[in-house]
XYZ file of N, CA and C in Angstrom:
744
model
N 46.296 -20.404 71.956
C 45.397 -19.817 71.092
C 44.244 -20.790 71.535
N 42.567 -19.787 71.278
C 42.005 -20.678 71.452
C 41.255 -21.572 71.108
N 40.544 -22.609 71.316
C 39.193 -23.143 70.217
C 38.559 -22.273 70.173
N 38.337 -22.815 68.055
C 37.167 -22.414 67.644
C 36.168 -24.030 68.279
N 34.888 -22.814 68.685
C 34.046 -23.765 68.660
C 33.144 -23.747 68.220
N 32.345 -23.903 66.921
C 31.064 -23.765 66.596
C 29.580 -24.736 67.143
N 29.043 -23.419 67.000
C 28.323 -23.489 68.342
C 26.800 -23.901 67.423
N 26.314 -23.446 66.622
C 25.428 -23.524 65.363
C 25.352 -23.146 63.946
N 24.860 -24.002 63.254
C 25.068 -23.493 61.250
C 24.775 -24.638 60.974
N 24.195 -23.552 59.915
C 23.084 -23.871 59.007
C 23.266 -23.530 57.508
N 22.981 -23.465 56.391
C 22.696 -23.054 55.830
C 22.574 -20.807 55.467
N 22.399 -21.120 56.658
C 21.645 -19.297 57.044
C 22.900 -18.705 57.878
N 22.929 -19.150 58.747
C 24.090 -18.192 60.130
C 24.668 -19.372 60.624
N 25.705 -18.394 61.202
C 26.787 -19.760 61.988
C 26.959 -19.054 63.325
N 27.185 -19.320 63.747
C 27.925 -18.244 65.804
C 29.032 -19.743 66.406
N 29.872 -19.250 66.245
C 31.333 -19.964 66.856
C 31.782 -18.864 68.069
N 31.898 -20.107 69.145
C 32.638 -19.488 70.284
C 34.515 -19.939 70.241
N 35.081 -18.384 70.611
C 36.673 -17.916 70.808
C 36.730 -18.013 71.692
N 37.152 -19.266 72.515
C 37.122 -17.945 74.485
C 35.958 -17.775 74.906
N 36.446 -16.007 75.207
C 35.373 -15.472 75.740
C 34.610 -15.048 74.786
N 34.847 -14.940 73.292
C 33.909 -14.564 72.835
C 33.224 -15.339 72.026
N 31.730 -14.889 71.189
C 30.992 -15.133 70.240
C 30.893 -15.030 68.996
N 30.821 -15.222 67.976
C 30.986 -14.308 66.290
C 29.948 -15.045 65.805
N 29.079 -13.987 65.077
C 27.731 -14.445 64.555
C 28.020 -14.165 63.189
N 27.558 -15.212 62.449
C 27.765 -14.656 60.436
C 26.777 -14.702 60.433
N 25.890 -13.794 59.846
C 24.776 -14.044 59.778
C 24.639 -13.364 57.509
N 23.910 -14.701 56.369
C 24.431 -14.681 55.071
C 23.066 -12.618 55.489
N 21.760 -12.597 56.192
C 21.527 -11.675 55.771
C 21.679 -10.556 56.746
N 21.804 -9.111 56.510
C 22.907 -7.712 57.042
C 21.560 -7.428 57.936
N 20.545 -8.038 57.270
C 19.091 -7.327 58.495
C 19.593 -7.668 59.658
N 19.162 -9.047 59.663
C 19.060 -9.338 61.240
C 19.914 -9.019 61.472
N 21.544 -8.758 61.556
C 22.516 -8.547 62.537
C 22.469 -7.281 62.741
N 21.343 -6.505 61.613
C 20.946 -4.291 62.639
C 20.156 -4.686 63.320
N 18.850 -6.298 63.223
C 17.992 -5.933 63.676
C 18.289 -6.288 65.531
N 19.301 -7.071 65.010
C 19.564 -7.800 66.618
C 21.050 -6.849 67.322
N 21.278 -6.113 66.379
C 21.910 -4.957 67.653
C 21.520 -3.673 67.947
N 20.445 -3.658 67.539
C 19.351 -2.783 67.485
C 17.677 -3.442 68.715
N 17.390 -4.214 69.008
C 17.323 -4.920 69.434
C 17.568 -4.724 71.408
N 18.981 -5.028 70.991
C 19.671 -5.166 72.803
C 19.815 -4.007 72.362
N 20.729 -2.828 72.035
C 20.098 -2.132 73.225
C 19.117 -1.103 73.534
N 18.299 -1.520 72.804
C 16.943 -0.701 73.375
C 16.036 -1.910 74.182
N 15.671 -3.196 74.256
C 16.277 -4.497 75.985
C 16.335 -3.668 76.641
N 15.236 -3.771 78.539
C 15.729 -3.641 78.761
C 15.590 -4.653 80.286
N 16.285 -5.793 79.291
C 17.205 -6.405 80.062
C 18.287 -7.362 80.101
N 19.232 -7.633 80.633
C 20.594 -7.590 80.993
C 20.539 -8.101 79.207
N 21.730 -7.752 78.185
C 22.098 -8.641 77.172
C 23.051 -8.457 76.997
N 24.192 -9.889 75.735
C 25.309 -9.265 75.745
C 26.271 -8.080 74.815
N 27.223 -7.809 75.956
C 28.868 -6.717 75.328
C 28.597 -6.921 73.796
N 27.879 -5.849 73.079
C 28.610 -6.567 71.658
C 29.700 -5.097 71.818
N 31.253 -6.046 70.757
C 32.387 -5.854 70.744
C 32.295 -5.324 70.198
N 32.185 -6.337 68.222
C 32.312 -4.879 67.545
C 30.845 -5.758 66.511
N 30.892 -4.983 65.167
C 30.241 -5.426 63.806
C 29.854 -5.320 63.533
N 30.693 -5.537 62.490
C 31.341 -5.716 61.030
C 30.597 -6.293 60.078
N 28.869 -6.154 59.583
C 28.213 -7.636 58.867
C 29.730 -7.658 57.754
N 29.220 -8.989 58.011
C 28.322 -10.237 57.687
C 28.572 -10.593 59.392
N 29.149 -9.842 60.374
C 29.521 -10.624 61.537
C 29.728 -10.223 63.042
N 29.068 -10.463 63.465
C 28.795 -9.472 65.108
C 29.126 -10.286 65.918
N 30.062 -9.495 66.722
C 31.008 -9.892 68.173
C 30.567 -9.428 69.151
N 30.176 -10.922 70.099
C 29.652 -9.829 71.330
C 30.142 -11.259 72.713
N 30.071 -10.547 73.477
C 31.375 -11.303 74.741
C 29.794 -12.163 75.465
N 30.751 -13.348 76.099
C 29.937 -14.464 76.828
C 29.259 -13.845 77.754
N 28.269 -14.427 78.224
C 27.375 -13.867 79.676
C 27.839 -15.458 80.899
N 27.892 -14.321 81.864
C 27.815 -15.228 83.206
C 26.643 -16.008 83.044
N 27.524 -17.606 84.202
C 26.199 -18.671 84.251
C 26.118 -19.512 83.495
N 24.888 -20.231 83.378
C 24.641 -20.769 82.609
C 23.084 -20.710 81.930
N 23.078 -21.588 80.960
C 21.797 -21.573 80.839
C 20.297 -22.504 81.717
N 18.711 -22.073 80.813
C 18.116 -23.381 81.904
C 18.000 -24.528 81.278
N 18.429 -24.736 80.060
C 18.510 -25.506 79.534
C 18.345 -25.766 77.895
N 17.490 -26.511 77.820
C 18.130 -26.867 76.094
C 16.778 -27.608 75.873
N 15.828 -27.484 74.570
C 14.907 -29.037 74.270
C 15.581 -29.454 74.116
N 15.077 -30.575 74.332
C 15.349 -32.011 75.119
C 15.535 -32.302 75.826
N 15.931 -31.695 76.310
C 17.521 -31.978 77.278
C 16.593 -31.162 79.135
N 17.329 -31.644 79.738
C 16.838 -31.872 81.500
C 16.460 -30.130 82.143
N 15.693 -29.746 82.174
C 16.254 -28.186 82.897
C 17.420 -28.548 84.012
N 18.453 -27.393 83.257
C 19.033 -27.166 84.631
C 18.529 -25.696 85.882
N 17.639 -25.430 85.927
C 17.396 -24.573 86.570
C 16.548 -24.685 87.950
N 17.138 -24.101 88.581
C 15.472 -24.236 89.934
C 13.875 -23.327 89.539
N 13.207 -23.736 90.670
C 11.607 -23.273 90.122
C 11.997 -21.702 90.157
N 12.722 -20.713 91.458
C 12.749 -19.886 91.711
C 13.994 -18.795 90.224
N 14.264 -20.226 89.709
C 15.458 -19.149 88.424
C 13.943 -19.618 87.029
N 13.687 -19.954 86.746
C 12.604 -20.404 85.867
C 11.016 -18.527 85.915
N 11.036 -18.688 87.289
C 10.512 -17.277 87.260
C 11.059 -16.337 87.850
N 12.133 -15.818 87.747
C 13.242 -15.000 87.453
C 13.110 -14.813 85.757
N 12.775 -15.936 85.754
C 13.176 -15.359 83.737
C 11.650 -15.278 83.768
N 10.579 -15.665 84.411
C 9.676 -15.249 83.698
C 9.079 -13.360 84.073
N 9.975 -12.929 85.251
C 9.752 -11.644 85.476
C 10.568 -10.512 84.413
N 11.187 -11.421 84.156
C 12.611 -10.453 82.470
C 11.649 -10.077 81.702
N 11.336 -11.413 81.573
C 10.215 -11.821 80.039
C 9.386 -10.518 80.829
N 8.543 -10.007 81.428
C 7.225 -9.698 81.334
C 8.254 -7.537 81.180
N 9.686 -7.727 81.941
C 10.210 -6.039 81.857
C 10.525 -6.473 80.131
N 10.705 -6.977 79.519
C 10.720 -6.468 78.049
C 9.624 -6.474 77.840
N 8.497 -7.244 77.967
C 6.867 -7.164 77.345
C 7.208 -5.985 77.339
N 6.985 -5.042 78.812
C 6.309 -3.458 78.761
C 6.896 -2.789 79.202
N 8.286 -2.417 77.666
C 8.670 -2.009 77.415
C 8.488 -1.005 76.852
N 8.287 0.180 76.029
C 7.752 0.894 75.385
C 8.765 0.131 73.722
N 7.515 0.757 72.224
C 7.598 -0.562 71.281
C 8.747 -0.340 70.518
N 9.835 -1.672 70.063
C 10.040 -1.120 70.037
C 9.746 -1.024 67.785
N 10.783 -0.233 66.931
C 10.596 0.185 65.699
C 9.629 -1.334 65.115
N 10.570 -1.683 64.868
C 9.936 -2.503 63.876
C 9.560 -4.297 64.404
N 8.800 -4.730 63.284
C 7.672 -6.207 63.484
C 8.893 -7.209 63.718
N 8.185 -8.295 64.678
C 9.040 -9.230 65.208
C 8.836 -10.219 64.010
N 9.019 -11.388 64.720
C 9.083 -12.909 63.923
C 7.764 -13.106 65.127
N 7.460 -13.181 66.137
C 6.116 -12.970 66.591
C 5.260 -11.783 66.501
N 5.281 -11.439 65.762
C 4.236 -10.457 64.995
C 3.918 -10.366 63.752
N 4.719 -11.892 63.120
C 3.581 -12.064 61.827
C 1.888 -11.839 62.111
N 1.223 -11.865 60.765
C -0.558 -11.378 60.745
C -1.324 -13.345 60.918
N -1.800 -12.916 61.823
C -2.816 -13.910 61.543
C -3.232 -14.851 59.904
N -3.256 -13.480 58.378
C -3.413 -14.464 58.009
C -2.019 -14.939 57.094
N -1.017 -14.448 57.556
C 0.221 -14.822 57.143
C 1.002 -16.156 57.741
N 0.141 -16.419 58.761
C 0.426 -17.700 59.468
C -0.250 -18.567 59.237
N -1.685 -18.799 58.800
C -2.404 -19.968 59.337
C -2.588 -19.704 58.067
N -2.305 -19.325 56.330
C -1.521 -19.609 55.583
C -0.102 -20.676 55.524
N 0.650 -19.931 55.614
C 2.004 -20.845 56.349
C 1.664 -21.948 57.162
N 1.048 -21.879 57.969
C 0.316 -23.452 59.026
C -0.343 -24.454 57.882
N -1.330 -24.295 56.540
C -1.932 -25.045 56.294
C -0.947 -25.207 55.546
N 0.404 -24.537 54.753
C 1.168 -25.044 53.809
C 2.119 -26.582 54.458
N 2.572 -25.560 55.384
C 3.714 -26.775 56.446
C 2.972 -28.036 56.561
N 1.341 -28.108 57.531
C 0.401 -29.032 57.444
C 0.472 -30.019 56.326
N -0.413 -29.779 54.952
C -0.320 -29.866 53.959
C 1.125 -31.623 53.634
N 2.434 -30.177 53.392
C 3.502 -30.647 52.730
C 4.318 -31.682 54.004
N 3.495 -31.325 55.362
C 3.854 -32.857 55.925
C 3.247 -33.675 56.343
N 2.561 -33.951 55.940
C 1.666 -35.157 56.057
C 1.679 -35.817 54.051
N 1.872 -34.868 53.289
C 1.292 -35.401 51.573
C 3.422 -36.555 51.966
N 4.434 -35.658 52.182
C 5.430 -35.755 52.441
C 6.148 -36.900 53.105
N 4.968 -37.279 54.095
C 5.078 -38.755 54.945
C 5.643 -38.476 56.179
N 6.072 -36.652 56.183
C 6.915 -36.881 57.452
C 6.296 -37.026 59.434
N 5.393 -36.682 58.794
C 3.978 -36.842 60.092
C 3.312 -37.671 60.090
N 2.452 -38.441 61.224
C 0.485 -39.157 60.245
C -0.305 -37.926 60.332
N -0.845 -38.094 59.976
C -2.342 -37.098 59.578
C -2.840 -36.525 60.898
N -3.487 -37.607 61.546
C -4.506 -37.566 62.709
C -3.363 -37.055 63.727
N -1.642 -36.957 63.543
C -0.784 -35.778 64.747
C -1.064 -35.290 64.044
N -0.713 -34.839 62.893
C -1.483 -33.450 62.188
C -2.128 -32.297 62.391
N -3.504 -33.327 62.267
C -4.999 -32.774 62.110
C -5.228 -31.897 63.785
N -4.478 -32.449 64.183
C -5.672 -32.203 65.491
C -4.930 -31.421 66.754
N -3.141 -31.277 65.501
C -2.422 -30.182 66.578
C -2.720 -28.962 65.627
N -3.243 -29.053 63.827
C -3.583 -28.124 63.945
C -4.955 -27.708 64.089
N -5.767 -28.289 64.811
C -6.900 -27.846 65.198
C -6.538 -26.834 66.170
N -5.348 -27.277 67.268
C -5.195 -27.216 68.650
C -4.844 -25.711 68.142
N -3.436 -25.665 67.504
C -2.691 -23.806 67.067
C -3.953 -23.293 66.027
N -5.105 -23.408 66.236
C -5.798 -22.157 65.572
C -6.608 -21.235 66.774
N -5.840 -21.522 67.904
C -6.895 -20.966 68.875
C -5.138 -19.658 68.858
N -4.125 -19.528 69.101
C -3.280 -18.132 68.776
C -3.501 -18.145 67.150
N -4.331 -18.166 66.624
C -4.622 -16.938 65.541
C -5.407 -15.979 65.973
N -5.472 -15.585 66.768
C -6.277 -14.144 67.094
C -5.845 -13.095 67.290
N -6.414 -11.972 67.442
C -5.900 -10.901 68.147
C -5.295 -10.496 69.167
N -4.364 -9.493 68.629
C -3.385 -9.572 70.545
C -2.631 -8.068 70.326
N -2.270 -7.769 71.039
C -1.522 -6.315 71.708
C -0.272 -6.672 71.114
N 0.085 -5.845 70.848
C 1.341 -5.565 70.325
C 2.863 -5.622 71.609
N 3.279 -6.247 71.961
C 4.652 -6.324 73.008
C 5.746 -6.040 72.495
N 6.546 -5.862 72.926
C 8.436 -5.297 72.937
C 8.638 -7.336 72.569
N 9.325 -8.335 72.062
C 8.771 -9.368 71.516
C 10.110 -9.941 71.319
N 10.907 -10.900 71.905
C 12.603 -10.890 71.591
C 11.967 -12.539 70.263
N 11.176 -12.951 70.476
C 10.927 -13.571 68.964
C 11.365 -15.523 69.343
N 12.638 -15.315 69.824
C 12.878 -16.491 69.379
C 13.632 -17.219 71.188
N 12.174 -17.094 72.198
C 13.233 -16.764 73.244
C 13.180 -18.627 73.936
N 13.869 -19.554 72.757
C 14.429 -20.874 73.588
C 15.344 -20.705 74.869
N 15.445 -22.264 76.247
C 15.538 -21.560 76.927
C 17.027 -21.426 76.727
N 17.765 -22.311 75.869
C 18.623 -21.516 75.713
C 19.289 -20.672 74.965
N 18.737 -19.878 75.338
C 18.956 -18.267 74.746
C 18.814 -17.122 76.058
N 18.024 -17.365 77.268
C 18.725 -17.271 78.379
C 19.598 -17.944 79.460
N 20.527 -17.005 79.608
C 21.103 -17.570 81.076
C 21.015 -16.604 82.616
N 21.265 -17.407 82.867
C 20.850 -17.653 84.585
C 22.246 -17.841 85.598
N 22.610 -17.007 86.751
C 23.120 -17.639 87.764
C 22.216 -17.684 89.289
N 22.618 -18.626 89.985
C 21.859 -19.294 90.533
C 20.469 -18.563 90.403
N 19.590 -18.064 90.373
C 18.389 -17.738 90.938
C 17.883 -16.284 90.353
N 19.549 -15.650 89.837
C 19.152 -14.427 89.013
C 19.451 -14.425 86.811
N 18.921 -13.897 86.410
C 19.441 -14.059 85.145
C 19.831 -13.246 84.966
N 20.763 -13.496 83.485
C 22.287 -12.572 83.897
C 22.785 -12.446 82.735
N 21.947 -12.991 81.811
C 21.888 -12.388 80.112
C 20.359 -13.296 79.516
N 20.305 -12.293 78.195
C 19.296 -12.891 77.058
C 19.867 -12.614 75.232
N 20.303 -13.742 74.707
C 21.005 -13.836 73.366
C 19.954 -13.810 72.217
N 20.552 -13.324 71.125
C 19.952 -13.770 70.180
C 18.386 -13.013 69.674
N 19.710 -11.401 69.326
C 18.442 -11.469 69.327
C 17.716 -11.051 67.369
N 17.914 -10.595 66.707
C 17.405 -10.922 65.620
C 16.486 -11.391 65.018
N 15.210 -11.801 65.768
C 14.275 -11.747 65.522
C 13.171 -11.083 66.120
N 13.549 -9.903 67.389
C 13.092 -9.387 68.221
C 12.201 -7.828 67.386
N 10.993 -7.682 68.160
C 10.531 -7.084 67.778
C 8.947 -6.645 68.165
N 8.166 -6.089 67.778
C 6.891 -5.611 67.860
C 6.473 -7.608 67.918
N 5.102 -7.840 68.577
C 5.100 -9.029 69.124
C 3.585 -9.215 69.984
N 3.530 -10.603 69.883
C 2.124 -11.139 70.195
C 3.196 -11.660 72.062
N 3.547 -11.331 72.658
C 3.356 -11.893 74.159
C 3.826 -13.312 74.453
N 2.570 -13.533 73.876
C 1.959 -15.210 74.615
C 2.505 -16.553 73.792
N 3.515 -15.871 72.355
C 4.252 -15.922 71.120
C 5.957 -16.247 72.366
N 6.190 -15.700 72.634
C 7.163 -15.292 73.538
C 7.114 -16.512 74.519
N 6.570 -16.335 75.316
C 6.339 -17.298 76.694
C 6.327 -18.926 76.280
N 5.648 -19.272 75.060
C 5.264 -20.345 74.347
C 6.356 -20.738 74.097
N 7.383 -19.953 73.602
C 8.563 -20.748 73.024
C 9.845 -20.833 74.141
N 9.576 -20.303 75.281
C 10.163 -20.587 76.165
C 10.247 -21.656 76.648
N 8.658 -21.929 77.093
C 8.531 -23.394 77.969
C 8.136 -24.456 77.313
N 8.533 -24.425 75.348
C 8.024 -25.437 74.814
C 9.277 -26.633 75.460
N 8.716 -27.660 75.571
C 8.734 -28.950 75.773
C 9.360 -28.649 76.996
N 8.730 -27.682 78.053
C 9.106 -27.581 79.542
C 7.811 -27.703 80.370
N 7.397 -27.899 80.064
C 5.391 -27.842 79.991
C 5.634 -27.557 81.693
N 6.127 -28.302 82.713
C 6.004 -28.723 84.274
C 6.787 -27.717 84.971
N 7.045 -26.454 83.615
C 7.836 -24.734 84.098
C 7.150 -23.646 83.750
N 5.877 -24.146 83.277
C 4.611 -23.253 82.872
C 4.673 -22.499 84.278
N 4.016 -22.894 84.871
C 3.890 -22.355 86.139
C 4.369 -21.708 87.208
N 6.000 -21.629 86.961
C 6.959 -21.244 87.402
C 6.863 -20.039 87.452
N 7.205 -19.902 85.425
C 7.539 -18.673 84.549
C 5.851 -17.675 85.027
N 5.194 -17.979 84.745
C 3.638 -17.352 85.100
C 3.739 -16.292 86.508
N 4.130 -17.404 87.515
C 4.589 -16.691 88.920
C 5.103 -15.653 88.533
N 6.161 -15.879 88.041
C 7.430 -14.299 87.328
C 6.736 -14.137 87.220
N 6.317 -14.307 85.893
C 5.781 -13.266 85.046
C 4.459 -12.148 85.789
N 3.497 -12.795 86.367
C 2.995 -11.981 88.001
C 1.855 -11.238 86.959
N 1.320 -11.939 86.683
C -0.137 -11.392 85.504
C -1.184 -13.033 84.543
N -1.790 -13.059 85.278
C -2.662 -14.185 84.053
C -2.649 -13.967 82.686
N -2.237 -15.197 81.965
C -2.570 -15.024 80.736
C -2.814 -16.566 80.353
N -3.610 -16.681 79.170
C -4.807 -17.556 78.201
C -3.326 -18.769 77.986
N -3.533 -19.722 79.085
C -2.926 -20.749 78.796
C -3.344 -22.306 77.254
N -4.323 -21.478 77.065
C -5.386 -22.298 76.204
C -3.992 -21.511 75.117
N -3.634 -21.176 74.706
C -3.156 -19.850 74.090
C -1.709 -20.311 73.710
N -1.304 -20.264 75.024
C 0.734 -21.113 75.335
C 0.834 -22.084 74.553
N -0.234 -22.993 74.574
C -0.696 -24.150 74.449
C -0.540 -24.464 73.001
N -1.535 -23.401 71.803
C -1.489 -23.783 70.569
C -0.514 -23.320 70.186
N 0.523 -22.326 70.475
C 1.668 -21.384 70.520
C 2.751 -23.161 70.045
N 2.546 -23.690 71.268
C 3.643 -24.638 71.504
C 2.852 -25.947 69.687
N 2.128 -26.029 69.861
C 1.643 -27.033 68.346
C 1.369 -25.834 67.145
N 1.577 -24.811 67.177
C 1.992 -24.221 65.862
C 2.955 -24.248 65.795
N 4.315 -24.387 66.694
C 5.491 -23.602 66.466
C 6.474 -24.932 66.335
N 5.084 -25.502 66.777
C 6.443 -27.018 66.655
C 6.186 -27.381 64.922
N 4.742 -27.455 64.340
C 4.360 -27.885 63.145
C 5.342 -26.658 62.010
N 5.196 -25.713 62.681
C 6.083 -25.117 61.409
C 7.965 -25.464 61.495
N 8.189 -25.867 62.199
C 9.449 -26.190 62.070
C 9.613 -28.182 62.189
N 9.022 -28.691 61.867
C 9.754 -29.435 61.792
C 10.157 -29.499 59.962
N 10.117 -29.279 59.282
C 10.353 -29.684 57.651
C 11.661 -28.936 57.909
N 11.326 -27.813 58.175
C 13.144 -26.941 58.790
C 13.870 -27.352 58.657
N 13.818 -27.999 60.367
C 14.504 -28.620 60.596
C 15.298 -29.394 59.795
N 14.192 -30.756 59.846
C 15.094 -31.703 59.081
C 15.617 -31.633 58.285
N 14.989 -29.863 56.640
C 15.818 -29.601 55.831
C 17.340 -29.488 56.203
N 17.734 -28.834 57.863
C 18.910 -27.833 58.045
C 20.013 -28.923 58.833
N 18.936 -29.838 58.796
C 20.536 -30.955 59.281
C 19.487 -31.521 60.793
N 19.019 -30.659 61.950
C 18.590 -30.756 62.871
C 17.026 -31.961 62.960
N 17.463 -32.932 63.754
C 16.611 -33.408 64.735
C 15.253 -33.333 65.727
N 14.419 -33.036 64.833
C 12.808 -32.772 65.656
C 11.522 -33.907 66.324
N 12.563 -35.539 65.648
C 12.355 -36.527 66.350
C 13.059 -36.848 67.825
N 14.391 -35.947 68.134
C 14.368 -36.235 68.975
C 14.049 -36.464 70.351
N 14.219 -37.265 71.575
C 13.431 -37.308 72.616
C 13.093 -35.697 73.512
N 11.770 -35.432 73.675
C 11.715 -34.157 74.002
C 11.378 -33.472 73.213
N 11.420 -33.694 72.073
C 11.684 -31.820 70.680
C 10.637 -32.360 70.016
N 10.260 -31.192 69.367
C 9.028 -31.210 68.669
C 7.735 -32.076 68.472
N 8.806 -33.262 67.392
C 7.504 -34.196 67.282
C 6.925 -34.504 69.106
N 7.995 -34.552 70.171
C 6.739 -35.041 71.225
C 6.052 -34.109 71.281
N 6.871 -32.497 71.425
C 5.434 -31.637 71.373
C 4.314 -31.848 71.386
N 4.403 -32.729 69.790
C 3.151 -32.641 69.000
C 2.475 -33.600 69.731
N 3.426 -34.224 70.016
C 2.518 -35.810 70.352
C 1.949 -35.977 71.569
N 2.416 -35.593 72.552
C 1.494 -35.150 74.548
C 0.278 -34.121 73.610
N -0.531 -33.736 72.176
C -1.357 -32.961 72.341
C -2.409 -33.813 71.957
N -1.754 -35.091 72.128
C -2.830 -36.397 71.610
C -4.306 -36.748 72.509
């Protein structure tokens, strides 16, 4: 019998691996429906959907390995990072999906959430006030008008698989939808700033690096409290708090 491995689990959802099958269990049926829809529309390789019976989605494992993980070393070559950049550009240029995604939150909503989080981080002693203030100032550059693209919405490097220098698939599409393309690029390079040039080379067009850096600060500020409350460690080397410290 195949071993059941817990890939990730918290109060909202869990992912299990049984042999070559991943079982995603999500308390929010809408997220599963959004994921299935996004994978059917995305013009990049995605896992094969084996079956879907909410709250469970079963997908096949992808060939290859991820480019790495936040807080860990990159296992991919510069060419692999460039190939990922090219795949991301293909996604961003695709026809828009019908719904808004996580990368499509309004400027007003994001600013309000960011201000609340920054106040909480300082008031509750999670982070020093100067660190929060500096990164809040940097984050403001991300809060600007943008043209909607087909975005993944949670494009961590652990969600992109490569075999050699070829992208074999992208997983975890529950946050996909219309959104800001630079949010995806920032999420993908978070904690791996050294590969930003490779990604942009593959992406094939000029991007505003200042906005990407702003998204690094914004995304990290919004993530710290949630991660702590759900049993993750944003203070681990190379993770969100180190990203914030690197902006000082």
